[in-house]
Structure formats: structure tokens, C-alpha cells
Short mmCIF file of C-alpha atoms in Angstrom, two decimals:
data_model
loop_
_atom_site.label_atom_id
_atom_site.label_comp_id
_atom_site.label_asym_id
_atom_site.label_seq_id
_atom_site.Cartn_x
_atom_site.Cartn_y
_atom_site.Cartn_z
CA MET V 7 159.28 82.59 73.02
CA LYS V 8 160.76 82.10 76.70
CA ALA V 9 163.46 84.68 75.63
CA MET V 10 160.43 86.90 74.79
CA LEU V 11 158.75 86.51 77.80
CA ARG V 12 161.87 87.04 80.16
CA THR V 13 162.32 90.49 78.00
CA VAL V 14 158.49 91.44 78.77
CA LEU V 15 158.81 90.51 82.03
CA PHE V 16 162.13 92.51 82.83
CA LEU V 17 160.39 95.44 81.52
CA ASP V 18 157.33 94.99 83.34
CA ALA V 19 159.55 94.83 86.54
CA ALA V 20 161.25 98.33 85.81
CA LEU V 21 157.92 100.02 85.44
CA ASN V 22 156.83 98.53 88.72
CA LEU V 23 159.55 99.85 90.33
CA ALA V 24 159.03 103.22 89.13
CA LEU V 25 155.71 103.44 90.31
CA GLY V 26 156.72 101.73 93.51
CA VAL V 27 159.03 104.67 94.03
CA LEU V 28 156.55 107.08 92.74
CA LEU V 29 153.86 105.66 95.51
CA ILE V 30 156.40 105.92 98.28
CA ALA V 31 157.01 109.50 97.44
CA SER V 32 153.80 110.26 97.85
CA PHE V 33 154.35 112.71 100.43
CA TRP V 34 156.15 115.21 98.26
CA SER V 35 153.30 117.20 97.04
CA SER V 36 155.09 118.94 94.90
CA LEU V 37 156.06 116.28 92.85
CA TYR V 38 152.79 115.25 91.89
CA ALA V 39 151.89 118.67 91.37
CA ALA V 40 154.65 118.58 88.54
CA ILE V 41 153.03 115.76 86.75
CA ASP V 42 149.73 117.17 87.18
CA VAL V 43 148.61 113.73 89.25
CA PRO V 44 146.32 114.50 92.35
CA ALA V 45 148.43 113.10 95.57
CA PRO V 46 147.06 110.35 97.17
CA SER V 47 145.38 110.61 100.42
CA PRO V 48 146.32 109.03 102.75
CA VAL V 49 149.87 108.79 102.27
CA LEU V 50 149.96 105.43 104.52
CA TYR V 51 147.86 103.41 101.66
CA ALA V 52 150.12 104.54 98.99
CA GLN V 53 153.31 103.94 100.57
CA VAL V 54 152.40 100.41 101.42
CA LEU V 55 150.83 100.00 97.82
CA GLY V 56 154.16 101.65 96.57
CA VAL V 57 156.41 98.75 98.85
CA ALA V 58 154.01 95.67 97.71
CA PHE V 59 155.08 97.24 93.57
CA ILE V 60 158.47 97.33 94.42
CA GLY V 61 158.25 93.89 95.84
CA VAL V 62 156.78 92.67 92.40
CA ALA V 63 159.56 94.15 90.52
CA TRP V 64 162.03 92.64 92.80
CA LEU V 65 160.08 88.81 92.42
CA GLN V 66 160.35 89.73 88.33
CA TRP V 67 163.85 90.61 88.03
CA HIS V 68 164.68 87.09 90.05
CA ALA V 69 162.49 85.56 87.53
CA THR V 70 164.02 86.57 84.45
CA VAL V 71 167.22 84.87 85.72
CA ASN V 72 165.68 81.65 86.93
CA GLY V 73 163.97 79.71 84.32
CA GLN V 74 161.62 77.68 86.89
CA LEU V 75 159.95 80.82 87.76
CA THR V 76 159.56 82.55 84.39
CA ALA V 77 156.16 81.19 83.71
CA THR V 78 154.60 81.15 86.90
CA VAL V 79 155.86 84.63 87.79
CA ALA V 80 154.94 86.39 84.70
CA LYS V 81 151.18 84.87 85.14
CA VAL V 82 150.78 86.22 88.54
CA THR V 83 152.19 89.50 87.92
CA GLY V 84 150.51 89.71 84.23
CA HIS V 85 147.28 89.48 86.36
CA ILE V 86 148.25 91.86 88.78
CA ASN V 87 149.05 94.46 85.90
CA TRP V 88 146.01 94.06 84.01
CA VAL V 89 143.59 94.51 86.86
CA SER V 90 145.39 97.36 88.20
CA GLY V 91 145.01 99.37 84.83
CA ALA V 92 141.46 98.40 84.37
CA PHE V 93 141.17 100.02 87.85
CA VAL V 94 142.94 103.14 86.66
CA LEU V 95 141.12 103.23 83.40
CA GLY V 96 137.94 102.78 85.32
CA TRP V 97 138.21 105.60 87.44
CA LEU V 98 139.26 108.20 84.60
CA ILE V 99 136.16 106.92 82.95
CA SER V 100 133.68 107.42 85.59
CA GLY V 101 134.85 110.98 86.04
CA GLN V 102 135.40 111.17 89.99
CA LEU V 103 139.09 112.14 89.62
CA VAL V 104 139.66 116.15 89.94
CA VAL V 105 142.73 116.23 87.56
CA SER V 106 143.60 118.58 84.71
CA THR V 107 144.32 117.09 81.17
CA GLY V 108 147.71 116.26 81.15
CA GLY V 109 147.13 114.32 84.32
CA LYS V 110 143.94 112.38 82.76
CA LEU V 111 146.34 111.58 79.69
CA MET V 112 149.32 110.57 81.71
CA LEU V 113 147.26 108.19 83.88
CA ALA V 114 144.98 107.05 80.66
CA THR V 115 148.62 105.84 79.21
CA LEU V 116 149.76 104.26 82.51
CA GLY V 117 146.19 102.12 82.49
CA ALA V 118 146.44 101.24 79.01
CA VAL V 119 150.30 100.30 79.69
CA LEU V 120 149.56 98.23 82.52
CA LEU V 121 146.45 96.62 80.77
CA VAL V 122 148.21 95.69 77.50
CA VAL V 123 151.77 94.38 79.46
CA GLY V 124 149.83 92.41 81.66
CA GLY V 125 147.69 90.67 78.81
CA ILE V 126 150.82 89.97 76.83
CA LEU V 127 152.73 88.25 80.17
CA VAL V 128 149.44 86.09 80.54
CA LYS V 129 149.47 84.95 77.31
CA LEU V 130 152.93 84.30 77.25
CA ALA V 131 153.48 82.54 80.28
CA SER V 132 150.35 80.22 79.13
CA SER V 133 152.30 79.15 76.08
CA VAL V 134 155.44 78.70 77.28
CA ARG V 135 153.58 76.48 80.26
CA THR V 136 151.79 74.16 77.88
CA LYS V 137 155.54 73.78 75.63
CA GLU V 138 156.90 73.06 78.77
CA ARG V 139 154.36 70.11 79.42
CA VAL V 140 154.40 68.89 76.15
CA GLN V 141 158.21 68.42 76.30
CA ALA V 142 157.96 66.58 79.55
CA ALA V 143 155.15 64.46 78.44
CA GLN V 144 157.63 63.74 75.21
CA GLN V 145 160.44 62.91 77.40
CA ALA V 146 158.71 60.75 79.83
CA GLY V 147 157.54 58.51 76.74
CA GLU V 148 161.06 58.19 75.38
CA ARG V 149 162.38 57.53 78.98
CA VAL V 150 159.29 54.45 79.07
CA ARG V 151 160.03 52.96 75.66
CA GLY V 152 163.74 53.21 76.34
CA GLY V 153 163.47 50.99 79.23
CA VAL V 154 160.99 48.46 77.16
CA VAL V 155 163.76 48.24 74.67
CA SER V 156 166.46 47.77 77.09
CA ASP V 157 164.83 45.15 78.85
CA THR V 158 164.03 43.01 75.82
CA ARG V 159 167.84 43.38 74.99
CA HIS V 160 168.28 42.08 78.17
CA ASP V 161 166.29 39.13 77.89
CA THR V 162 167.38 38.00 74.67
CA PRO V 163 169.06 34.45 74.52
CA HIS V 164 172.82 33.66 73.84
CA ASP V 165 173.79 31.76 71.02
CA TYR V 166 176.80 29.62 72.57
CA SER V 167 178.53 27.93 69.91
CA ASP V 168 180.71 25.52 72.32
CA ALA V 169 178.72 23.00 74.29
CA ARG V 170 181.20 23.33 77.06
CA VAL V 171 180.54 27.15 77.50
CA VAL V 172 176.67 26.01 77.68
CA ASP V 173 177.24 23.21 80.48
CA GLU V 174 179.78 25.75 82.18
CA THR V 175 177.07 28.49 82.18
CA ARG V 176 174.89 26.06 84.01
CA GLY V 177 177.02 24.99 86.53
CA ALA V 178 177.82 21.32 85.40
CA ARG V 179 181.37 20.34 83.68
CA ALA V 180 181.33 19.15 80.37
CA GLU V 181 182.20 15.55 79.67
CA PRO V 182 185.52 15.48 77.70
CA ARG V 183 185.25 14.51 73.97
CA MET V 184 187.33 12.75 71.35
CA GLU V 185 186.50 13.70 67.50
CA THR V 186 186.41 10.45 65.41
CA PRO V 187 187.93 11.47 61.71
CA ARG V 188 184.67 10.95 60.74
CA GLY V 189 183.53 14.13 62.54
CA GLY V 190 181.51 12.38 65.34
CA SER V 191 182.50 11.95 68.88
CA ALA V 192 183.29 9.70 70.96
CA SER V 193 183.25 9.25 74.81
CA VAL V 194 186.62 8.48 76.12
CA ASN V 195 186.56 5.02 78.27
CA THR V 196 187.33 6.00 81.44
CA THR V 197 188.30 3.26 84.50
CA PRO V 198 185.38 3.08 87.04
CA VAL V 199 187.02 4.77 90.33
CA ALA V 200 185.53 3.62 93.57
CA PRO V 201 184.30 6.00 96.22
CA VAL V 202 186.68 7.82 98.06
CA GLY V 203 187.04 6.41 101.43
CA ALA V 204 188.05 7.59 104.77
CA THR V 205 191.70 7.87 103.64
CA GLY V 206 191.17 9.99 100.92
CA ILE V 207 192.90 7.24 98.74
CA VAL V 208 191.14 6.16 95.39
CA THR V 209 190.89 2.86 94.65
CA PRO V 210 190.32 1.35 90.86
CA VAL V 211 187.44 -1.43 90.52
CA PRO V 212 188.28 -3.98 88.12
CA SER V 213 186.42 -4.09 85.18
CA THR V 214 184.28 -7.27 85.21
CA THR V 215 184.45 -7.40 81.63
CA ALA V 216 188.61 -7.78 81.64
CA PRO V 217 190.45 -11.41 81.18
CA THR V 218 191.74 -12.97 83.96
CA SER V 219 194.78 -14.98 83.89
CA ASN V 220 192.78 -18.22 84.78
CA GLU V 221 190.74 -17.87 81.10
CA SER V 222 192.29 -18.88 78.25
CA THR V 223 192.74 -15.92 75.71
CA SER V 224 191.55 -18.20 72.40
CA SER V 225 188.61 -19.67 71.40
CA VAL V 226 190.26 -22.61 70.04
CA PRO V 227 189.86 -25.66 72.31
CA HIS V 228 192.44 -27.16 74.10
CA ASP V 229 192.50 -30.54 72.45
CA ALA V 230 193.01 -29.07 68.97
CA ARG V 231 196.27 -27.51 70.05
CA GLN V 232 197.88 -30.81 70.35
CA ASN V 233 199.86 -32.27 68.10
CA PRO V 234 197.42 -34.96 65.81
CA HIS V 235 199.69 -36.92 65.11
CA SER V 236 200.89 -37.98 68.75
#
């Protein structure tokens, strides 16, 4: 639909350019006599109007190239065209224009063309604007839904099978483990270590449960170990 709007806009730009040149040449009375159209008077107003029509044609040509301007320019210039065509037809119907039959036919054709082309531009521009708004709303909804999905994916907890990895992710170091033949785990018995002193030397702390040299390593009484026959 936007391609059709650009085509109609380009044709209307060519029509407005021709009207602008014709109005600027309003001082050429023989040209208006040849087309059976009364020459505008005063010429100044016609020439200023001709410059305005050329400016509208230039804007329409740029709108056919720049897609961001197409709908807006088409809607504005479409209203200008159909209003201008309505004025031309209104003056013809009122009978206040002194023109020949050929001039009336030409002005009637010009008014009808401006009226129809202007209405088409306004209709197509409104349709294109509505379609662009719907597409923009759909894209915004997709972006919002995509952001929610990505957030939920980031919040999904990870399943770590290794306890050491879990401890490291929490900032703590896992204790070494020793696997038993039956699949159980037993902690490695380590020697207690005293705090590091000022010299930086680690001193082992003797275990209270370890046997000393003064204690007997056997639970048999001392008298029982003597010879009973002595």
C-alpha cells in the first residue's frame, strides 16, 4: 500500500509542478488565450500561488524518496488538492467565470482531478499510518515479552552436581573428602594446628588422646606379666 501511495504522490507532484509553472507564467496573456482560460489579475497573486505549488511539488518528490515523510506529506498535500479542486468547481458552478466552452471543460477537468487525487492521497495516507502504528505496537509487545523471558532465564537456578563447585561459588573452600569402599565419605583426620605466631611458624598441637611414653600400652595388669612360678 505504501508503494501505491508513493506512486500517486509522485503523479500529484508532477501535476502541482505544472500548475505552478502555469501560474508563474500568468503575465503571458497569449498563453492563457490559447488554452481558453482567463488570465489571472493581478498577476502578483497568481505568481505567488505558483511558487507555493512548486514548493508543494518539491516536498512531495522528497516524500516519495524518504519513507518517514510519505504518509504525513501525502495527507497534508491531499487536503490542499481536494480543497483547491472544490474551489475551482465551485467557481464554475456559480457562473461568475467568463470563459468559453473549452475553458470550462478544462477547468472542470482540473477541478475534478484535484478533488479525486486529493481524496485518494488522504485515504491512502490514513491507511498507511494506521498500519504503521499497528506494526509498532506489535514490535513493542514482542520486545517486552522478550525482556521478560530473558529475565526469567537469568533467574533460573543452576544444578551443580559437584559439592566442591557449589562451595567455591559461595566463596568457601570445600573440605577434602575420602571415599569409602561402600560409597560413603569420611573426613580426613588432620592434626590440629596452632595459630600462626608472630614468627610465621606453624606449631603442631599434641593430641590429648595420643598415648604418652609413661603410660602402658597394654591393658593387662603389671603383676600378670610376671612369672607365676617365681
